[in-house]
Each structure stands twice: as C-alpha cells, then as structure tokens.
Amino acid sequence: GQNIDQPTEMTATEGAIVQINCTYQTSGFNGLFWYQQHAGEAPTFLSYNVLDGLEEKGRFSSFLSRSKGYSYLLLKELQMKDSASYLCAAMDSNYQLIWGAGTKLIIKP
Amino acid sequence: IAGITQAPTSQILAAGRRMTLRCTQDMRHNAMYWYRQDLGLGLRLIHYSNTAGTTGKGEVPDGYSVSRANTDDFPLTLASAVPSQTSVYFCASSSDAAGGHGDEQFFGPGTRLTVL
C-alpha cells in the first residue's frame, strides 16, 4: 500500500534549527512536496523535490533521497510564526498526492 | 482577486439532507481536487478533475459526487449526508494534473461541515 510517515509533533526554540523527517512508500514516484498549514487555515506550498539532494529557499530547505524513500524539511532561525503543521506529500505514478498526517511544530520563546 | 474560493465557510447539516459545497477558481487551472481533512489523518482525496468535462474518483469517493462543467467551477455534492462525513473540506487546483513538473496545488480556505 501507499504510506507516508512523519512525526506527530515536535517542539523547538525560537532562533534554533529543526528538521522534520518524512518517509514514503508509493506506487511510482513523481516528486515530494512540503506544505505549511497554520491552525484553521488552508495548506500553502513550501517546496518540491524530484531529484536527490537539497533545495534551499531562504530559511527553509528540503532534502530528498529517492533510494531511501526519505525526505526532510529543515527550518532555520525559527520564528514564532513558524508554529504550524508541516505536511509531507508524495506524488504517485497517477500524479495524485499521498499525504502524511502532518507534523505539528510548536515554537517556544 | 486571483485565487480559489469556497462556500459556505461552515455548515451544520441534518443527516439525510443533500448538500453542495461550492468551489471556484479564477487562475484558469486545468486540474481541480476535493479533499477532506480529519484530525490525525492526512488529507484524503475524494474526487478530482484533470480538465473541464472530466472527473475521477480519489481515495474516498463513496457518498460524494462532482461535476466539472467549466474550467472555473468544481462543486462537490453529498447526496444524503451521514455523520461520518463531518470534516473540513478543501478544494484545490493546479495548472497541470501531471505534477511531475512540480505544479503546486493551491488550496481554498475550506468548508467546515458538521453532520448531525
């Protein structure tokens, strides 16, 4: 079957760095997406990886290893506004997104 | 205002009633999607449409129907609502269903539906 695993909740300190891991199993693979979702709001796109390696975009970076079925989202210089859920989603061979349940990130001052 | 809108924002519905959730986008995106989001679960795809005039079933289609008469609108209908359909429903769109190009999905603000 198809499955996405990510931690349910993580806590980090303002100004620090946090890494959110995601492992996936899908029928075929057409890329890995990360979305951010603040409580009560819609998900918003953060990043897309289809090739192995690290993609950097400001304070956020995303890494992919296709051979390991593994990705992570790295958030640097954490700010209170980064408190949100982070959703990992893998695109399968039918170009449909398979979503993880999300990682709730709590930032403490 | 460019984007994707949904209506209503929230709704309380008696079991057995019929309900249509509306979704409209003005980005001229080809692909549109309906998801439900439940606590502790990932977003689950209900139905999708790769282009106007076509629709397909997602992971959890039972009890729901959709239509795509034009590019902009993608309504979701619950023919006879049941309590297990209590959820937050998100409509999304992307420029191309073949997301191998990394086409992100843009989400509407969601509809919070409670079926009693």
Coordinates of C-alpha atoms in Angstrom, one line a residue:
Chain A
G1 CA 0.0 0.0 0.0
Q2 CA 0.9 3.6 -0.1
N3 CA 2.0 5.3 3.1
I4 CA 3.6 8.5 4.4
D5 CA 5.1 8.7 7.9
Q6 CA 6.1 11.8 9.8
P7 CA 6.3 12.6 13.5
T8 CA 3.1 13.8 15.0
E9 CA 4.5 16.7 17.0
M10 CA 7.8 18.5 17.5
T11 CA 8.9 21.3 19.8
A12 CA 11.8 23.7 19.2
T13 CA 13.1 27.0 20.5
E14 CA 12.8 30.4 18.8
G15 CA 16.0 31.1 16.8
A16 CA 17.0 27.4 16.6
I17 CA 17.0 24.9 13.8
V18 CA 14.6 22.0 13.4
Q19 CA 14.5 19.1 11.0
I20 CA 11.2 17.4 10.2
N21 CA 11.5 13.9 8.7
C22 CA 9.2 12.1 6.3
T23 CA 9.4 8.6 4.9
Y24 CA 7.2 7.5 2.0
Q25 CA 6.1 4.4 0.1
T26 CA 4.2 5.0 -3.1
S27 CA 3.3 3.2 -6.3
G28 CA 5.7 5.1 -8.5
F29 CA 7.1 8.4 -7.6
N30 CA 6.8 11.8 -9.2
G31 CA 8.1 14.1 -6.5
L32 CA 7.8 15.1 -2.9
F33 CA 6.0 18.2 -1.7
W34 CA 6.1 20.0 1.6
Y35 CA 3.2 22.3 2.7
Q36 CA 2.7 24.5 5.7
Q37 CA -0.7 24.7 7.4
H38 CA -1.5 27.2 10.2
A39 CA -4.3 26.2 12.5
G40 CA -7.7 26.8 10.9
E41 CA -6.2 27.7 7.6
A42 CA -5.5 26.1 4.2
P43 CA -2.2 24.4 3.4
T44 CA 0.3 26.5 1.5
F45 CA 3.1 25.2 -0.7
L46 CA 6.7 25.3 0.6
S47 CA 8.8 23.1 -1.6
Y48 CA 9.1 20.4 -4.2
N49 CA 11.8 17.8 -4.8
V50 CA 12.0 15.3 -7.5
L51 CA 15.8 14.7 -7.7
D52 CA 18.1 13.6 -4.9
G53 CA 19.6 16.4 -2.9
L54 CA 19.0 19.6 -1.0
E55 CA 16.8 22.5 -2.3
E56 CA 17.3 25.7 -0.3
K57 CA 14.8 28.5 -0.2
G58 CA 15.5 31.2 2.3
R59 CA 15.2 29.9 5.9
F60 CA 13.6 26.6 4.6
S61 CA 15.4 23.8 2.9
S62 CA 14.1 20.4 1.7
F63 CA 16.1 17.2 1.1
L64 CA 15.2 14.1 -0.9
S65 CA 16.7 10.6 -1.1
R66 CA 14.7 8.6 -3.6
S67 CA 16.6 5.4 -2.9
K68 CA 15.7 5.6 0.8
G69 CA 12.2 6.9 0.3
Y70 CA 13.1 9.7 2.7
S71 CA 12.8 13.5 2.8
Y72 CA 13.3 16.2 5.4
L73 CA 12.3 19.8 5.8
L74 CA 14.9 22.0 7.6
L75 CA 13.8 25.2 9.2
K76 CA 16.5 27.6 10.3
E77 CA 16.3 30.7 12.5
L78 CA 12.9 29.7 13.8
Q79 CA 10.4 32.4 14.4
M80 CA 7.2 32.2 16.4
K81 CA 5.2 32.5 13.2
D82 CA 6.7 29.1 12.1
S83 CA 4.4 27.4 14.6
A84 CA 2.2 25.4 12.3
S85 CA 1.7 21.9 10.9
Y86 CA 4.0 20.7 8.2
L87 CA 2.5 18.3 5.7
C88 CA 4.6 15.9 3.6
A89 CA 3.1 14.6 0.4
A90 CA 4.4 12.2 -2.2
M91 CA 3.1 12.2 -5.8
D92 CA 2.4 8.7 -7.1
S93 CA 2.5 7.3 -10.6
N94 CA -1.0 8.6 -11.3
Y95 CA 0.1 12.1 -10.3
Q96 CA -2.0 12.0 -7.2
L97 CA -0.7 13.3 -3.9
I98 CA -0.5 10.9 -0.9
W99 CA -0.4 13.0 2.2
G100 CA 1.1 12.4 5.6
A101 CA -1.0 13.3 8.7
G102 CA 1.3 16.3 9.3
T103 CA 3.8 17.3 12.0
K104 CA 2.7 20.0 14.4
L105 CA 5.6 22.2 15.2
I106 CA 5.5 24.1 18.5
I107 CA 7.9 27.0 18.9
K108 CA 8.8 28.2 22.4
P109 CA 10.4 31.5 23.2
Chain B
I1 CA -8.9 38.8 -6.7
A2 CA -7.0 35.8 -8.1
G3 CA -7.3 32.6 -6.2
I4 CA -9.7 29.9 -5.2
T5 CA -12.9 30.4 -3.1
Q6 CA -15.2 28.0 -1.3
A7 CA -18.7 28.4 0.0
P8 CA -20.1 28.1 2.6
T9 CA -17.4 28.7 5.2
S10 CA -19.1 26.4 7.6
Q11 CA -22.4 24.4 7.7
I12 CA -24.3 22.3 10.2
L13 CA -26.4 19.8 8.4
A14 CA -29.0 17.2 9.4
A15 CA -28.3 13.6 8.4
G16 CA -30.0 12.6 5.3
R17 CA -30.0 16.1 3.8
R18 CA -28.4 16.9 0.4
M19 CA -25.6 19.5 0.4
T20 CA -23.5 21.0 -2.3
L21 CA -20.1 22.6 -1.5
R22 CA -19.0 25.2 -4.0
C23 CA -15.5 25.8 -5.3
T24 CA -14.5 28.4 -7.8
Q25 CA -11.0 29.4 -9.1
D26 CA -10.0 32.2 -11.4
M27 CA -6.5 31.1 -12.2
R28 CA -7.5 29.1 -15.3
H29 CA -6.1 26.0 -13.8
N30 CA -6.8 22.7 -15.6
A31 CA -6.9 20.4 -12.6
M32 CA -9.1 20.6 -9.5
Y33 CA -9.4 18.5 -6.4
W34 CA -11.6 17.9 -3.4
Y35 CA -10.0 16.7 -0.1
R36 CA -11.3 16.0 3.3
Q37 CA -9.1 16.6 6.4
D38 CA -9.8 14.8 9.6
L39 CA -7.9 15.0 12.9
G40 CA -4.9 12.7 12.9
L41 CA -5.3 11.8 9.3
G42 CA -3.7 13.2 6.2
L43 CA -5.6 15.0 3.5
R44 CA -7.6 12.4 1.6
L45 CA -8.6 12.8 -2.0
I46 CA -12.4 12.5 -2.7
H47 CA -12.6 13.3 -6.4
Y48 CA -10.5 15.1 -8.9
S49 CA -10.8 16.6 -12.4
N50 CA -7.8 16.8 -14.7
T51 CA -9.6 19.2 -17.1
A52 CA -13.1 20.6 -17.7
G53 CA -15.6 17.9 -18.7
T54 CA -13.7 15.0 -16.9
T55 CA -13.8 13.7 -13.4
G56 CA -12.2 10.8 -11.5
K57 CA -12.5 9.1 -8.2
G58 CA -10.0 9.5 -5.4
E59 CA -9.3 7.5 -2.3
V60 CA -12.6 8.1 -0.5
P61 CA -15.3 8.8 -3.2
D62 CA -18.3 7.0 -1.6
G63 CA -21.2 9.3 -0.8
Y64 CA -19.9 12.2 -2.8
S65 CA -20.3 13.3 -6.4
V66 CA -18.7 16.1 -8.5
S67 CA -19.1 17.8 -11.8
R68 CA -16.9 19.9 -14.0
A69 CA -19.0 21.8 -16.5
N70 CA -16.4 24.5 -17.0
T71 CA -12.8 25.4 -16.0
D72 CA -13.6 27.6 -13.1
D73 CA -16.2 25.6 -11.0
F74 CA -16.0 22.2 -9.3
P75 CA -18.9 21.6 -6.9
L76 CA -19.0 18.7 -4.5
T77 CA -22.3 17.1 -3.6
L78 CA -23.3 15.0 -0.7
A79 CA -26.5 13.3 -1.8
S80 CA -27.6 12.1 1.6
A81 CA -25.3 13.3 4.4
V82 CA -24.1 11.0 7.2
P83 CA -22.3 11.8 10.5
S84 CA -19.1 10.2 9.2
Q85 CA -18.9 13.0 6.6
T86 CA -18.3 15.5 9.3
S87 CA -15.0 17.0 8.3
V88 CA -13.1 20.0 6.9
Y89 CA -13.3 20.0 3.1
F90 CA -10.7 21.7 1.0
C91 CA -10.9 22.4 -2.7
A92 CA -7.6 22.8 -4.6
S93 CA -6.4 23.5 -8.1
S94 CA -3.2 23.2 -10.1
S95 CA -2.2 24.3 -13.5
D96 CA -1.5 20.8 -14.7
A97 CA -2.6 17.5 -13.3
A98 CA 0.7 16.0 -14.4
G99 CA 2.5 17.4 -11.4
G100 CA 5.8 15.9 -12.5
H101 CA 6.6 19.5 -13.4
G102 CA 6.2 20.3 -9.7
D103 CA 3.0 22.2 -10.2
E104 CA 1.9 23.1 -6.7
Q105 CA -1.7 22.8 -5.6
F106 CA -3.4 26.0 -4.4
F107 CA -6.0 25.4 -1.7
G108 CA -9.2 27.2 -0.9
P109 CA -10.0 28.3 2.6
G110 CA -12.0 25.2 3.4
T111 CA -15.6 24.4 4.4
R112 CA -16.2 23.1 7.9
L113 CA -19.1 20.7 7.7
T114 CA -20.9 19.1 10.7
V115 CA -23.5 16.4 10.1
L116 CA -25.8 15.7 13.0

